[in-house]
Amino acid sequence: MIVPMSEADISGAERAAVDEVLQTPTLSIGPRLAAFEERLAATVGSRHAIGVSSGTAALHLCMIAAGVGEGDLVLTTPFSFVASANCILYVHARPVFVDVDPETLTIDVRHLARTVQLLERMGRPLRAILPVHVFGQAADMDPILDLAHRHGLAVIEDACEAIGAEYKGRPVGALGDAGVFGFYPNKQITTGEGGAIVTNDDGWDALFRSLRNQGRDVFDGWLTHTRLGYNYRLDELSAALGAVQLQRLDEILAKRARVAEWYRVRLAEVAEVTLPAVACWTTRMSWFVHVIRLASAEQRSHVIAELERRGVPARPYFPPIHLQPFYQARFGFRPGQFPVAEAAGETCLALPFFSAMREEQVDTVCRTLREVLVKAPRGATRTLHASASLSEAAPL
Ligand SMILES: Cc1ncc(COP(=O)(O)O)c(C=O)c1O
């Protein structure tokens, strides 16, 4: 490949911080984790931040804290990484998908409101809403929070792809009852593997600290376990790396915004390409990936294959969760139920994107993309119109 798909932005400061930890005897449960958590809470404006081993682990613990259990329903979007819905299955509850807005690809708040009303009328045990700030774009949180408040539902923000993003001037993550971040190496900032939860709730903070540490409470001895817990701890090396990455967050997000702008300028006039939209409420975008939309699935497959042949990687983003093989097998989901997410899933294409990407590399990608588009079959156009009716096809 002549350009990588993504690349972590690691400077000498991160290397030095990790090396420093290696000079100490404390590789887990130590001062670096506390420092990382303090910095994250300050960045997001939350009372608490709790480091954990992954974004998925963070989501799992939030389901437990929200009291989601056997047979309960949680509303979320099908247009996300599979972990956003898997966490609901971990607690034996059931995801109810709500289609996304065609512009922003975040959960459609009108459909969401109608689905809540419908489920309430049916007397179904609805517990929580799990919006996803997809690709670094904020979901429309005010109507979601208002709806949750009126119906007594918890709100867990999946902000794994959106550290530093702002919704109407407020950082995402701390807007709901809890929010989660992921720090896998393709993310804006990384800890290797790792994740975190932020919350303003003191009780949830204590619960998360116990759950991530095998169910030990603060006052428990090492081999005393107050509740069923997990080993979801974040080690000191990861925390030290994360603390420096957090310190550099503004710099990293600015570099990513610059790369996104280079793409915008080069692709704005390319008729076959729809550029990513930034919602009016996303006052600060935290560019995670750079995802364009093409006209059809046929066009996209041709483009991916031809780009690959010329040394430029590109990925289809996202195949919707309800159409993942085991979701179809387990719940009977089928194509056609969430038309916007499905059309996006068939036509969205992530181009190489990382903070150290150089303007010449963006040039190369855009030039190659224009070349391969000339010969690409247009296929049957998939437009992203909001579905006229409520996603009534969702099996409940
Ligand atoms: C939206 C979303 N949620 C959850 C996750 C899970 O995070 P992790 O890979 O750290 O478990 C990811 C990571 O890719 C993600 O993009």
XYZ file of C-alpha atoms and ligand atoms in Angstrom:
412
model
C 0.000 0.000 0.000
C 1.353 3.417 -0.871
C -0.683 5.092 1.908
C -1.725 3.412 5.193
C -5.427 3.314 6.109
C -4.761 4.747 9.545
C -1.818 5.316 11.832
C -1.496 6.260 15.497
C 0.117 9.639 16.220
C 2.812 8.786 18.773
C 5.518 11.318 19.652
C 8.683 11.080 21.749
C 6.693 12.278 24.769
C 4.484 9.146 24.707
C 7.550 6.883 24.328
C 9.251 8.575 27.269
C 6.128 8.288 29.437
C 5.781 4.547 28.748
C 9.494 3.997 29.312
C 9.238 5.781 32.651
C 6.528 3.349 33.792
C 8.774 0.447 32.835
C 11.404 1.778 35.258
C 8.930 1.367 38.130
C 7.586 -1.767 39.825
C 3.952 -0.653 39.301
C 2.602 -1.856 35.961
C -1.043 -1.979 36.997
C -3.291 -0.187 39.530
C -1.047 2.794 40.130
C -0.698 6.552 39.846
C -0.714 6.738 36.017
C -4.260 5.486 35.836
C -5.401 8.103 38.341
C -3.578 10.842 36.380
C -5.107 9.681 33.101
C -8.585 9.633 34.623
C -8.164 13.103 36.099
C -7.086 14.497 32.749
C -9.927 12.797 30.898
C -12.534 14.118 33.344
C -11.120 17.631 32.896
C -11.144 17.274 29.096
C -14.749 16.095 28.961
C -16.024 18.248 31.823
C -17.305 15.296 33.867
C -17.046 14.691 37.615
C -15.538 11.238 37.100
C -13.593 9.250 34.529
C -12.893 5.547 34.905
C -10.271 3.858 32.735
C -11.121 0.346 31.507
C -9.650 -2.228 29.145
C -11.711 -1.353 26.041
C -14.635 0.649 24.730
C -16.643 -2.581 24.656
C -15.922 -3.239 28.341
C -16.989 0.349 29.085
C -20.315 -0.179 27.300
C -20.892 -3.463 29.135
C -20.397 -1.817 32.531
C -22.757 1.020 31.583
C -25.497 -1.498 30.795
C -25.033 -2.988 34.273
C -25.048 0.425 35.976
C -28.202 1.421 34.108
C -29.898 -1.667 35.513
C -30.477 -3.194 32.084
C -31.184 -6.899 32.488
C -32.925 -9.986 31.194
C -35.666 -9.160 28.675
C -35.222 -5.375 28.843
C -35.120 -3.228 25.713
C -32.460 -0.674 24.796
C -32.847 1.720 21.870
C -29.832 2.219 19.649
C -28.719 2.737 16.069
C -27.962 -0.035 13.578
C -25.347 2.172 11.900
C -22.423 1.595 14.229
C -19.680 -0.815 15.170
C -21.156 -4.083 16.447
C -20.023 -3.462 20.055
C -22.695 -0.726 20.418
C -25.372 -3.430 20.334
C -23.400 -6.417 21.631
C -23.163 -4.781 25.064
C -26.966 -5.018 25.268
C -26.809 -8.763 24.570
C -24.132 -9.239 27.256
C -26.781 -8.404 29.890
C -29.425 -10.584 28.208
C -31.411 -7.580 27.049
C -32.497 -6.796 23.523
C -31.523 -3.978 21.144
C -34.340 -2.116 19.417
C -32.840 -0.396 16.417
C -33.949 3.012 15.231
C -32.907 4.156 11.757
C -30.472 7.032 11.269
C -30.806 10.520 9.878
C -29.739 10.512 6.194
C -27.532 13.586 6.555
C -25.656 12.972 9.786
C -25.992 9.156 10.048
C -26.726 9.549 13.772
C -29.924 8.199 15.361
C -33.062 9.805 13.887
C -34.679 11.566 16.833
C -38.158 11.685 15.286
C -38.168 7.918 14.773
C -36.740 7.537 18.250
C -39.594 9.499 19.845
C -42.202 7.496 17.931
C -40.554 4.209 18.853
C -40.532 5.141 22.551
C -44.251 5.989 22.395
C -45.033 2.763 20.587
C -43.090 0.629 23.060
C -44.697 2.376 26.018
C -48.155 1.785 24.576
C -47.235 -1.868 24.198
C -46.065 -1.940 27.830
C -42.587 -3.127 26.866
C -39.730 -2.903 29.431
C -37.741 -0.075 27.912
C -34.705 0.902 29.995
C -32.185 3.001 28.102
C -31.192 4.891 24.976
C -27.717 4.331 23.575
C -26.959 7.006 20.958
C -23.687 6.754 19.031
C -21.583 9.782 18.078
C -20.628 8.115 14.836
C -17.437 9.022 12.948
C -16.771 11.851 15.453
C -20.117 13.570 14.827
C -22.423 14.288 17.768
C -25.875 12.705 17.872
C -28.676 15.249 18.419
C -28.549 15.003 22.205
C -31.094 17.611 23.413
C -34.182 15.800 22.084
C -32.708 12.475 23.229
C -32.113 13.755 26.779
C -35.532 15.348 26.880
C -37.215 12.144 25.727
C -35.236 10.054 28.230
C -36.117 12.436 31.041
C -39.829 12.325 30.231
C -39.867 8.526 30.047
C -37.446 7.685 32.870
C -34.808 6.154 30.615
C -31.035 6.114 31.111
C -28.864 7.632 28.380
C -25.510 5.986 27.650
C -23.490 7.843 25.021
C -21.279 5.696 22.812
C -18.580 8.299 22.200
C -15.930 5.716 21.265
C -15.400 7.505 17.954
C -15.798 11.052 19.189
C -13.388 12.132 21.906
C -13.263 15.928 21.947
C -16.362 16.399 19.781
C -18.777 19.058 20.984
C -22.555 19.204 20.849
C -23.766 22.839 20.907
C -20.512 23.789 22.633
C -20.616 20.955 25.201
C -18.177 18.021 25.010
C -19.856 14.718 24.192
C -19.635 11.902 26.722
C -20.812 13.739 29.823
C -24.207 14.802 28.456
C -26.106 11.654 29.417
C -25.916 9.463 32.518
C -22.603 8.031 31.323
C -20.504 8.121 28.180
C -17.820 5.808 26.867
C -14.633 6.294 24.868
C -12.478 3.807 23.007
C -8.735 4.078 22.508
C -7.957 1.326 19.988
C -5.042 2.405 17.729
C -7.284 3.564 14.851
C -8.945 6.102 17.157
C -8.055 9.805 17.382
C -5.976 9.062 20.493
C -4.870 5.647 21.646
C -3.798 3.635 24.663
C -3.122 0.499 22.558
C -6.174 -1.356 23.801
C -8.250 0.634 26.248
C -11.368 2.599 26.965
C -12.995 4.814 29.564
C -16.320 5.764 31.083
C -17.246 9.282 32.154
C -20.115 10.115 34.478
C -21.301 12.791 36.888
C -22.916 10.242 39.183
C -20.899 9.458 42.342
C -22.671 6.135 42.887
C -22.021 4.981 39.329
C -18.375 6.029 39.646
C -17.914 3.750 42.679
C -19.814 0.947 40.940
C -17.675 1.175 37.768
C -14.475 1.064 39.868
C -15.707 -2.063 41.607
C -16.998 -3.786 38.455
C -13.774 -3.263 36.510
C -11.768 -4.730 39.399
C -13.409 -8.138 39.912
C -16.242 -6.716 42.028
C -14.013 -5.465 44.845
C -15.340 -2.458 46.720
C -12.926 0.212 47.970
C -13.117 -1.160 51.491
C -12.789 -4.820 50.422
C -9.627 -6.827 50.974
C -7.820 -8.095 47.872
C -9.672 -11.407 47.956
C -13.030 -10.079 49.031
C -15.570 -9.519 46.277
C -18.765 -7.644 46.999
C -20.390 -8.304 43.624
C -19.861 -10.121 40.358
C -17.115 -8.168 38.611
C -14.750 -8.392 35.693
C -11.106 -7.830 34.965
C -11.610 -4.721 32.841
C -8.664 -2.782 34.324
C -6.506 -0.414 32.271
C -2.786 -1.029 32.932
C -0.257 1.662 33.840
C 1.592 1.575 30.496
C -1.633 2.220 28.600
C -2.683 4.924 31.056
C 0.682 6.701 30.770
C 0.419 6.612 26.968
C -3.170 7.850 27.153
C -2.339 10.748 29.469
C 0.161 12.177 26.966
C -2.199 11.543 24.069
C -4.921 13.441 25.958
C -2.526 16.307 26.554
C -2.020 16.430 22.772
C -5.739 16.037 21.942
C -6.278 19.587 20.637
C -3.169 19.361 18.457
C -4.214 15.942 17.105
C -7.807 17.024 16.398
C -6.553 20.148 14.627
C -4.289 18.033 12.408
C -7.190 15.724 11.583
C -9.460 18.665 10.771
C -6.766 19.928 8.397
C -6.620 16.554 6.609
C -10.445 16.531 6.349
C -10.296 20.003 4.800
C -7.694 18.845 2.245
C -10.086 16.077 1.267
C -13.030 18.478 1.104
C -11.263 20.869 -1.226
C -10.171 18.065 -3.577
C -13.432 16.122 -3.663
C -16.017 18.938 -3.535
C -16.280 19.057 -7.323
C -16.291 15.302 -7.919
C -19.871 14.594 -8.980
C -19.913 10.938 -7.876
C -18.771 11.759 -4.331
C -20.944 12.955 -1.427
C -18.758 14.449 1.276
C -19.390 13.848 4.984
C -21.878 16.344 6.408
C -21.236 18.065 9.721
C -24.485 18.661 11.620
C -25.342 22.204 12.684
C -25.309 21.022 16.317
C -21.792 19.524 16.035
C -19.901 22.637 17.055
C -16.652 20.714 17.132
C -16.123 17.695 14.942
C -13.632 15.117 16.192
C -12.651 13.573 12.864
C -12.316 9.818 13.424
C -12.451 8.526 9.849
C -13.078 10.258 6.530
C -16.143 8.614 5.050
C -17.522 9.607 1.659
C -20.636 8.253 -0.023
C -20.772 6.883 -3.553
C -23.840 6.309 -5.735
C -24.289 2.562 -5.375
C -22.971 -0.684 -3.948
C -21.666 -1.718 -7.405
C -19.764 1.507 -7.797
C -18.275 1.143 -4.337
C -17.067 -2.446 -4.827
C -15.419 -1.489 -8.097
C -13.776 1.534 -6.468
C -12.495 -0.463 -3.479
C -10.995 -3.165 -5.711
C -9.394 -0.691 -8.111
C -8.039 1.540 -5.333
C -6.555 -1.533 -3.667
C -4.916 -2.589 -6.944
C -3.270 0.846 -7.108
C -2.028 0.665 -3.507
C -4.718 2.808 -1.836
C -6.690 1.051 0.926
C -10.377 1.882 1.452
C -13.016 0.248 3.652
C -16.797 -0.180 3.460
C -18.175 1.545 6.582
C -20.431 0.243 8.319
C -22.290 -2.915 7.369
C -25.352 -2.255 9.620
C -25.531 -4.253 12.834
C -28.980 -5.755 12.238
C -27.668 -7.400 9.057
C -24.655 -8.986 10.751
C -25.082 -12.748 10.299
C -25.693 -13.585 13.941
C -28.163 -10.709 14.465
C -30.161 -11.946 11.479
C -30.028 -15.532 12.727
C -30.878 -14.689 16.334
C -33.504 -11.966 15.903
C -34.795 -12.504 12.369
C -33.731 -9.077 11.117
C -33.782 -8.768 7.352
C -32.815 -6.255 4.670
C -35.284 -3.410 4.183
C -36.025 -2.744 7.857
C -33.717 0.246 8.303
C -33.418 1.683 4.802
C -31.233 4.678 5.616
C -28.647 2.680 7.572
C -28.687 0.015 4.879
C -28.220 2.486 2.017
C -25.380 4.129 3.959
C -23.907 0.708 4.684
C -23.882 -0.086 0.974
C -22.438 3.183 -0.256
C -20.161 4.627 2.441
C -16.452 4.368 1.908
C -13.712 5.253 4.393
C -10.606 6.694 2.771
C -7.129 6.639 4.355
C -7.153 9.067 7.258
C -4.772 9.831 10.133
C -3.425 12.932 11.807
C 0.094 12.769 10.323
C -1.309 12.367 6.793
C 0.481 14.722 4.409
C -1.145 16.869 1.743
C 0.674 14.888 -1.014
C -0.841 11.681 0.361
C -4.343 13.192 0.247
C -3.538 14.296 -3.316
C -2.538 10.760 -4.260
C -5.706 9.267 -2.763
C -7.985 11.827 -4.452
C -6.234 11.568 -7.822
C -6.454 7.770 -7.736
C -10.096 7.924 -6.648
C -10.985 10.250 -9.548
C -9.195 7.904 -11.987
C -11.000 4.783 -10.811
C -14.377 6.551 -10.700
C -14.169 7.259 -14.441
C -14.426 3.542 -15.223
C -16.655 2.549 -12.299
C -20.186 1.357 -13.170
C -22.687 3.771 -11.660
C -25.107 0.978 -10.677
C -28.590 1.539 -9.317
C -28.369 4.731 -7.260
C -29.026 4.337 -3.526
C -30.277 7.651 -2.216
C -30.540 8.141 1.501
C -34.109 9.294 2.036
C -35.491 9.191 5.521
C -37.901 6.276 5.681
C -41.420 7.669 5.421
C -42.830 5.417 8.084
C -41.547 4.446 11.465
C -39.231 1.487 11.242
C -42.297 -0.580 12.040
C -40.573 -3.557 10.506
C -38.363 -3.829 13.581
C -39.274 -7.082 15.290
C -40.077 -6.236 18.890
C -18.872 3.187 17.985
C -17.984 2.200 18.672
N -18.425 1.625 19.805
C -17.678 0.745 20.485
C -16.411 0.404 20.059
C -15.634 -0.627 20.826
O -14.416 -0.163 21.306
P -13.207 -1.207 21.571
O -12.725 -1.664 20.242
O -12.213 -0.382 22.330
O -13.755 -2.312 22.392
C -15.896 0.995 18.906
C -14.530 0.646 18.466
O -14.168 0.417 17.399
C -16.701 1.897 18.175
O -16.284 2.453 17.047
